XYZ file of C-alpha atoms in Angstrom:
449
model
C -14.743 -83.331 25.545
C -13.798 -85.258 22.390
C -10.902 -87.518 21.817
C -7.631 -86.304 20.003
C -4.561 -86.820 18.586
C -2.259 -84.441 17.478
C 1.152 -84.773 15.768
C 3.289 -81.970 15.335
C 6.518 -81.351 13.260
C 9.260 -78.491 13.149
C 13.247 -78.658 12.887
C 14.066 -80.357 15.389
C 11.271 -82.750 16.370
C 9.906 -84.255 12.941
C 6.520 -85.597 13.579
C 5.876 -86.135 17.167
C 3.315 -86.499 19.138
C 1.623 -84.626 21.492
C -0.863 -83.642 24.052
C -3.383 -81.761 24.897
C -3.530 -79.350 26.994
C -6.546 -78.990 28.923
C -5.972 -75.233 29.787
C -4.355 -72.362 29.585
C -4.027 -68.367 28.651
C -4.252 -67.869 24.787
C -2.658 -66.359 22.454
C -5.338 -66.490 19.789
C -9.017 -68.195 19.421
C -10.153 -70.296 16.561
C -13.821 -70.712 16.182
C -16.067 -72.900 13.749
C -18.704 -70.342 11.868
C -21.418 -71.581 9.954
C -19.616 -71.642 6.285
C -19.184 -74.508 4.277
C -17.098 -74.330 1.084
C -15.619 -77.469 -1.127
C -15.700 -81.178 -0.672
C -12.175 -82.342 -0.321
C -10.883 -84.769 -2.751
C -7.235 -86.190 -2.334
C -3.327 -84.752 -1.891
C -0.311 -86.500 -3.886
C 2.242 -86.214 -5.862
C 3.539 -86.953 -9.466
C 5.103 -90.378 -10.432
C 7.958 -89.791 -12.790
C 10.459 -91.518 -14.161
C 13.604 -90.508 -12.354
C 11.851 -91.475 -9.148
C 11.379 -95.117 -10.309
C 14.937 -94.810 -10.573
C 15.741 -93.460 -7.060
C 13.316 -95.809 -5.636
C 15.371 -98.316 -7.343
C 18.060 -98.086 -5.685
C 17.117 -99.304 -2.603
C 17.058 -103.134 -1.443
C 13.840 -104.252 -1.614
C 12.861 -104.780 2.505
C 13.530 -100.293 2.294
C 11.756 -100.086 -0.979
C 8.995 -101.447 0.502
C 8.987 -98.865 3.772
C 8.973 -96.273 1.314
C 5.878 -96.948 -0.442
C 3.640 -98.043 2.565
C 4.759 -94.955 3.849
C 3.663 -92.700 1.148
C 0.668 -94.547 -0.045
C -1.130 -96.831 2.524
C -3.683 -95.206 4.353
C -3.574 -95.016 7.880
C -3.276 -92.059 10.404
C -0.311 -92.589 11.187
C 0.508 -93.112 7.085
C 1.102 -90.280 4.512
C -2.096 -91.564 3.181
C -1.809 -90.178 -0.884
C -4.834 -90.673 -2.156
C -4.474 -89.086 -5.430
C -1.507 -88.267 -7.789
C -0.707 -87.493 -11.343
C 1.358 -89.110 -14.171
C 2.433 -87.440 -17.355
C 1.494 -88.536 -21.168
C 4.772 -89.216 -22.742
C 7.799 -87.628 -21.396
C 8.370 -84.766 -19.011
C 11.091 -82.912 -17.432
C 11.676 -85.985 -14.506
C 11.463 -88.668 -18.003
C 15.039 -90.512 -18.908
C 14.898 -88.686 -21.560
C 12.202 -87.183 -24.091
C 9.645 -89.356 -25.894
C 6.252 -89.836 -26.693
C 3.232 -92.332 -27.082
C 3.500 -92.004 -31.192
C 6.598 -91.400 -32.764
C 5.775 -91.846 -36.261
C 5.479 -88.977 -38.727
C 2.394 -88.659 -40.013
C 0.427 -91.238 -38.464
C -2.577 -89.842 -37.745
C -4.747 -92.731 -37.414
C -2.429 -93.612 -34.390
C -1.719 -97.355 -35.470
C 1.460 -97.419 -34.070
C 0.578 -95.333 -30.867
C 2.099 -97.631 -28.158
C 2.418 -97.165 -23.974
C 5.423 -99.942 -24.251
C 7.781 -96.834 -23.174
C 5.398 -96.651 -19.956
C 6.773 -100.400 -18.571
C 9.916 -99.264 -17.911
C 9.221 -97.129 -15.087
C 5.538 -95.448 -14.987
C 3.904 -98.373 -14.815
C 5.267 -100.372 -12.212
C 5.835 -97.343 -9.995
C 2.123 -96.888 -9.762
C 1.271 -100.815 -9.636
C 4.052 -100.229 -6.656
C 1.422 -97.653 -5.320
C -1.736 -99.599 -5.665
C -0.866 -102.668 -3.807
C -0.549 -100.386 -1.164
C -2.995 -97.636 -1.900
C -5.846 -99.827 -4.099
C -8.617 -96.629 -3.879
C -5.420 -94.201 -4.999
C -7.038 -92.230 -8.189
C -4.513 -90.908 -11.397
C -4.858 -87.644 -13.408
C -2.818 -87.562 -16.276
C -1.385 -84.671 -18.754
C 0.591 -84.235 -21.766
C 3.599 -82.241 -21.465
C 3.890 -81.880 -25.395
C 2.369 -84.027 -28.027
C 4.083 -85.922 -30.519
C 7.086 -83.868 -32.409
C 5.451 -84.505 -36.004
C 2.537 -82.909 -34.501
C 3.921 -79.616 -33.318
C 5.062 -76.606 -35.481
C 8.767 -76.728 -34.939
C 8.608 -80.609 -34.663
C 10.233 -80.196 -31.202
C 9.651 -81.431 -27.556
C 10.696 -77.681 -25.826
C 8.844 -74.783 -27.234
C 6.447 -75.009 -30.079
C 2.592 -75.185 -30.449
C 0.331 -77.841 -31.683
C -0.102 -77.866 -35.532
C -4.121 -76.693 -35.858
C -5.175 -78.477 -38.568
C -8.336 -80.769 -38.265
C -6.353 -83.640 -39.699
C -4.214 -82.573 -36.753
C -6.513 -82.163 -33.991
C -8.740 -85.279 -34.473
C -5.835 -87.239 -33.861
C -4.491 -85.682 -31.234
C -7.858 -85.960 -29.095
C -7.889 -89.669 -29.986
C -4.210 -89.853 -28.534
C -5.430 -88.854 -25.145
C -8.031 -91.778 -25.693
C -6.112 -94.459 -26.682
C -4.633 -93.047 -23.752
C -6.989 -94.014 -21.266
C -7.870 -97.354 -23.077
C -4.155 -98.686 -22.806
C -4.522 -97.439 -19.066
C -7.251 -99.202 -18.561
C -6.436 -102.067 -19.847
C -3.503 -102.832 -17.589
C -5.572 -102.112 -15.053
C -4.802 -98.447 -14.175
C -7.385 -95.846 -14.288
C -6.883 -92.627 -15.514
C -9.673 -90.618 -13.444
C -9.158 -87.191 -15.201
C -7.167 -85.592 -18.205
C -5.790 -82.209 -18.187
C -5.019 -80.476 -21.586
C -1.934 -79.932 -21.708
C 0.718 -78.908 -19.106
C 1.608 -75.130 -18.186
C 0.196 -73.970 -21.456
C 1.568 -70.441 -21.162
C 5.591 -71.478 -20.581
C 8.004 -72.323 -23.674
C 10.899 -74.623 -21.600
C 14.242 -76.010 -22.158
C 12.106 -79.264 -21.749
C 8.899 -80.837 -22.691
C 6.199 -77.960 -23.269
C 3.893 -76.404 -25.684
C 2.121 -73.890 -25.751
C -1.747 -72.733 -25.979
C -3.538 -69.803 -26.111
C -6.995 -69.593 -24.053
C -9.246 -69.900 -27.038
C -7.269 -72.333 -28.728
C -7.803 -74.460 -25.643
C -11.495 -73.537 -25.851
C -11.695 -74.828 -29.142
C -9.569 -78.103 -29.301
C -11.803 -79.401 -25.704
C -15.342 -78.554 -27.445
C -14.882 -79.319 -31.015
C -12.751 -82.249 -30.199
C -11.236 -83.718 -27.634
C -15.015 -83.704 -25.070
C -16.308 -85.091 -28.444
C -14.070 -87.551 -28.742
C -13.901 -88.767 -25.104
C -17.366 -88.630 -24.810
C -18.233 -90.545 -27.868
C -15.385 -93.241 -26.655
C -17.726 -93.630 -23.931
C -14.519 -92.690 -21.112
C -15.829 -91.748 -17.228
C -12.699 -89.751 -17.350
C -12.850 -86.580 -16.191
C -12.045 -83.930 -18.674
C -10.478 -81.063 -16.444
C -8.764 -77.087 -17.812
C -5.590 -77.262 -16.581
C -2.570 -77.500 -15.949
C -3.079 -74.188 -15.441
C 0.364 -71.089 -14.881
C -0.629 -67.919 -14.813
C 1.791 -65.503 -16.001
C 4.296 -65.095 -13.386
C 3.614 -62.357 -11.063
C 4.531 -58.981 -12.119
C 2.308 -57.709 -9.290
C 3.029 -53.847 -9.762
C 1.447 -54.579 -13.048
C -1.044 -56.316 -12.034
C -2.200 -53.209 -9.919
C -1.945 -50.397 -11.865
C -2.503 -52.948 -15.418
C -6.508 -53.727 -15.876
C -5.168 -56.357 -19.054
C -3.313 -57.819 -16.394
C -5.575 -58.036 -13.711
C -7.915 -59.711 -16.625
C -5.390 -61.946 -17.880
C -4.753 -63.842 -14.702
C -7.770 -65.442 -15.371
C -8.008 -65.638 -18.730
C -7.856 -69.157 -19.293
C -10.867 -69.902 -17.069
C -13.152 -66.604 -18.369
C -12.512 -68.175 -22.291
C -13.032 -71.251 -22.015
C -15.712 -71.853 -19.139
C -18.001 -68.700 -20.647
C -18.608 -71.208 -23.823
C -21.362 -73.433 -22.677
C -20.191 -75.719 -25.626
C -16.560 -76.431 -24.167
C -18.380 -75.932 -20.469
C -20.563 -78.823 -21.134
C -17.154 -81.108 -21.608
C -15.006 -79.688 -18.657
C -15.602 -80.758 -14.836
C -12.619 -78.536 -13.002
C -10.156 -76.259 -13.337
C -6.865 -77.179 -12.173
C -4.062 -74.093 -11.311
C -0.326 -74.176 -10.655
C 2.681 -71.727 -9.934
C 1.637 -68.241 -10.973
C -2.242 -70.074 -11.061
C -1.549 -69.142 -7.579
C -3.270 -65.660 -8.418
C -6.051 -67.078 -11.176
C -7.267 -69.690 -8.838
C -8.262 -67.092 -6.177
C -10.017 -64.892 -9.186
C -12.017 -67.910 -10.483
C -13.129 -69.586 -7.118
C -14.896 -65.635 -5.870
C -16.136 -65.914 -9.572
C -19.615 -67.175 -10.925
C -18.541 -70.835 -11.265
C -20.488 -72.698 -8.718
C -19.979 -76.543 -11.091
C -16.898 -76.053 -11.337
C -14.283 -78.127 -8.741
C -11.061 -76.498 -8.289
C -7.038 -78.297 -7.673
C -3.742 -77.542 -6.981
C -1.908 -79.934 -9.496
C 1.598 -78.750 -8.744
C 3.666 -78.068 -5.867
C 6.413 -75.320 -6.654
C 9.413 -77.046 -6.717
C 12.380 -75.655 -4.393
C 15.783 -75.523 -4.768
C 16.714 -79.566 -4.710
C 18.196 -78.545 -0.628
C 15.229 -79.461 1.192
C 14.621 -76.749 3.831
C 12.473 -75.957 6.683
C 12.480 -72.999 5.390
C 10.791 -73.929 2.184
C 9.047 -76.747 3.751
C 7.591 -73.235 5.679
C 6.554 -71.852 2.312
C 4.761 -75.089 1.310
C 2.514 -74.511 4.317
C 1.319 -71.147 2.961
C 0.553 -72.377 -0.443
C -2.016 -75.359 0.925
C -3.203 -73.013 2.934
C -3.753 -70.220 0.124
C -4.730 -72.697 -2.516
C -7.134 -75.101 -0.129
C -8.227 -71.976 1.367
C -9.249 -69.785 -2.338
C -11.671 -73.427 -3.402
C -8.862 -76.471 -4.296
C -9.491 -79.613 -3.603
C -7.026 -81.299 -3.669
C -2.944 -80.522 -3.765
C -0.015 -82.408 -5.844
C 3.068 -82.132 -4.314
C 6.038 -82.460 -7.233
C 8.134 -85.562 -7.170
C 7.858 -87.917 -4.693
C 11.053 -89.353 -4.580
C 14.526 -88.147 -5.961
C 18.342 -89.145 -5.306
C 20.249 -86.254 -3.868
C 20.345 -82.598 -5.651
C 16.457 -83.806 -7.368
C 18.432 -83.201 -10.525
C 16.058 -82.951 -13.471
C 16.438 -84.617 -17.020
C 18.011 -81.096 -18.433
C 19.575 -80.211 -14.933
C 17.868 -78.160 -12.217
C 17.752 -79.238 -8.930
C 13.941 -80.006 -7.033
C 13.240 -80.608 -3.827
C 11.300 -84.029 -3.222
C 9.490 -85.589 -0.653
C 11.730 -88.335 0.347
C 15.453 -87.985 -1.040
C 16.841 -91.896 -1.952
C 20.943 -91.861 -1.237
C 21.871 -94.458 -4.069
C 25.686 -94.123 -2.874
C 24.535 -95.794 1.238
C 21.385 -96.902 0.362
C 19.716 -94.662 3.047
C 16.524 -92.372 2.465
C 15.784 -88.909 4.647
C 11.748 -88.179 4.666
C 12.491 -84.210 3.960
C 10.967 -81.648 5.540
C 8.016 -80.849 2.638
C 7.005 -84.793 3.317
C 5.790 -83.857 6.915
C 3.824 -80.670 5.781
C 2.134 -83.080 3.281
C 1.528 -85.738 6.026
C -0.107 -83.820 8.430
C -2.639 -82.522 5.804
C -3.085 -86.174 3.832
C -2.920 -88.421 7.113
C -6.001 -86.622 8.447
C -7.963 -84.947 5.762
C -9.812 -88.213 4.197
C -11.988 -87.795 0.802
C -15.069 -86.413 0.867
C -13.887 -84.056 4.220
C -15.700 -80.554 3.949
C -13.693 -77.652 4.665
C -14.974 -75.508 7.116
C -15.407 -71.183 7.392
C -13.302 -70.515 10.783
C -13.029 -67.178 12.545
C -10.667 -65.840 15.183
C -7.246 -64.080 15.692
C -5.219 -67.371 14.316
C -7.898 -68.123 11.461
C -5.310 -66.973 8.962
C -2.638 -69.908 9.955
C -5.948 -72.471 10.434
C -7.130 -74.795 8.255
C -10.464 -76.715 9.626
C -12.366 -80.026 7.817
C -15.020 -81.896 8.887
C -14.522 -85.992 7.302
C -17.016 -87.581 6.127
C -17.114 -90.032 9.753
C -18.270 -86.773 11.646
C -14.263 -86.533 12.822
C -12.603 -82.488 13.022
C -9.148 -82.386 11.346
C -7.848 -79.087 12.164
C -4.407 -77.951 10.521
C -2.249 -75.398 12.687
C 0.908 -73.902 12.065
C 2.731 -71.854 14.433
C 5.059 -68.815 11.756
C 6.758 -67.468 15.304
C 10.036 -68.613 16.919
C 8.194 -69.206 20.403
C 5.401 -71.172 21.836
C 1.551 -70.074 20.840
C -1.066 -71.073 22.906
C -4.404 -71.091 20.533
C -8.142 -71.629 22.000
C -10.441 -73.954 19.320
C -13.974 -73.135 20.488
C -16.912 -76.149 19.853
C -20.640 -76.978 20.684
C -19.482 -74.935 24.371
C -16.066 -76.845 24.802
C -12.673 -75.206 24.564
C -9.391 -76.753 23.376
C -6.098 -75.212 24.360
C -3.373 -76.099 22.244
C 0.439 -75.008 22.409
C 1.864 -75.235 19.834
C 5.671 -75.673 19.147
C 8.129 -72.719 17.701
C 7.885 -72.705 14.016
C 5.820 -75.998 14.090
C 2.978 -77.382 11.284
C 0.179 -79.332 13.428
C -2.222 -81.491 12.226
C -5.228 -81.958 15.250
C -7.736 -85.182 14.803
C -10.993 -84.346 17.684
C -13.451 -86.922 17.825
C -15.858 -89.081 19.407
């Protein structure tokens, strides 16, 4: 028998140790089959300015405790190892800005990351102090407004002239180079946050054809000519809203859900530059179609967890677990939470309340680890970079994921959706393990020699 390290969380008992049952009468069974799927890359969240402000409301020791819990490696830590950041402003910035505010500066002489020294750079540096191997990806919410029509951060589109497109491609290059000069490596850039969304906050609309041409004619060549090792990803794709009635009866709608991947990846000139495709929100349908398509060399990821409503409930945490199961079960090698840390209610710069893994109350100087924190920790603490997702069969497969870590250990993620205890048996190498899952609980189980 292998050694068992088991933690569970539910509303009554967040993050508790539990003993292996040894034997019992199973309600459901689970068995590994011979199929191997994607190799996992990481789990994390997004570094945002308002998160850094909330963190700054804590005393130094409490601040260090939070960052250690999020980023320090270890099976009893959250162990986040892959995070996101914006290029310029997003909806959780102090206010809207870009990295070059000079109209007509096509040579980008005034490009600067000086604004990022206020929050983003120190936030990332704090995390890397605990997780030196932390990887990063970045995406813009909006180009500089002088590159857009109309010239505003929210709404609008990129002006598609050669001069403007060339300058915008160089904008990405300069961003990666500027962060490298700070000792911060940007491992991936994703072309645009949510290209199918005109928002009240920084945003920019793209068609698939426009993104294809920008990648193959401007951004891909610019990154290659600059000698960057940074990967270029098609993302972060938010397919049109999930109108399931239309999806079932309208052929165009069904094709539209993987429109970006189909348009860009079908072009060999664009495909040569693309390392993967990232999906979020409405993309939860599109990722399934891309996963089942004919691009075996294309990696997939989930780039932003759905945001919740600022009330941080256990009911919503259960929904987050199903999103982890859905995206990872459809080929995602990484899963990104949205805000790591916020103040109570989690209001964005434009007033929208959203969830966070951790809430800091500045009035009390207290820290609350929210239900979504525990859901993420159940995965990120034991599923290591390089783990392979394994095929599973059995009557409990719909609520389970299994991974083989690089060290040979097995990581099991099990969710009991029922209001009662539920016994699951797991067959492995001629042995049978029994796990009595607590009601409405998330479970992470590590099996090793």
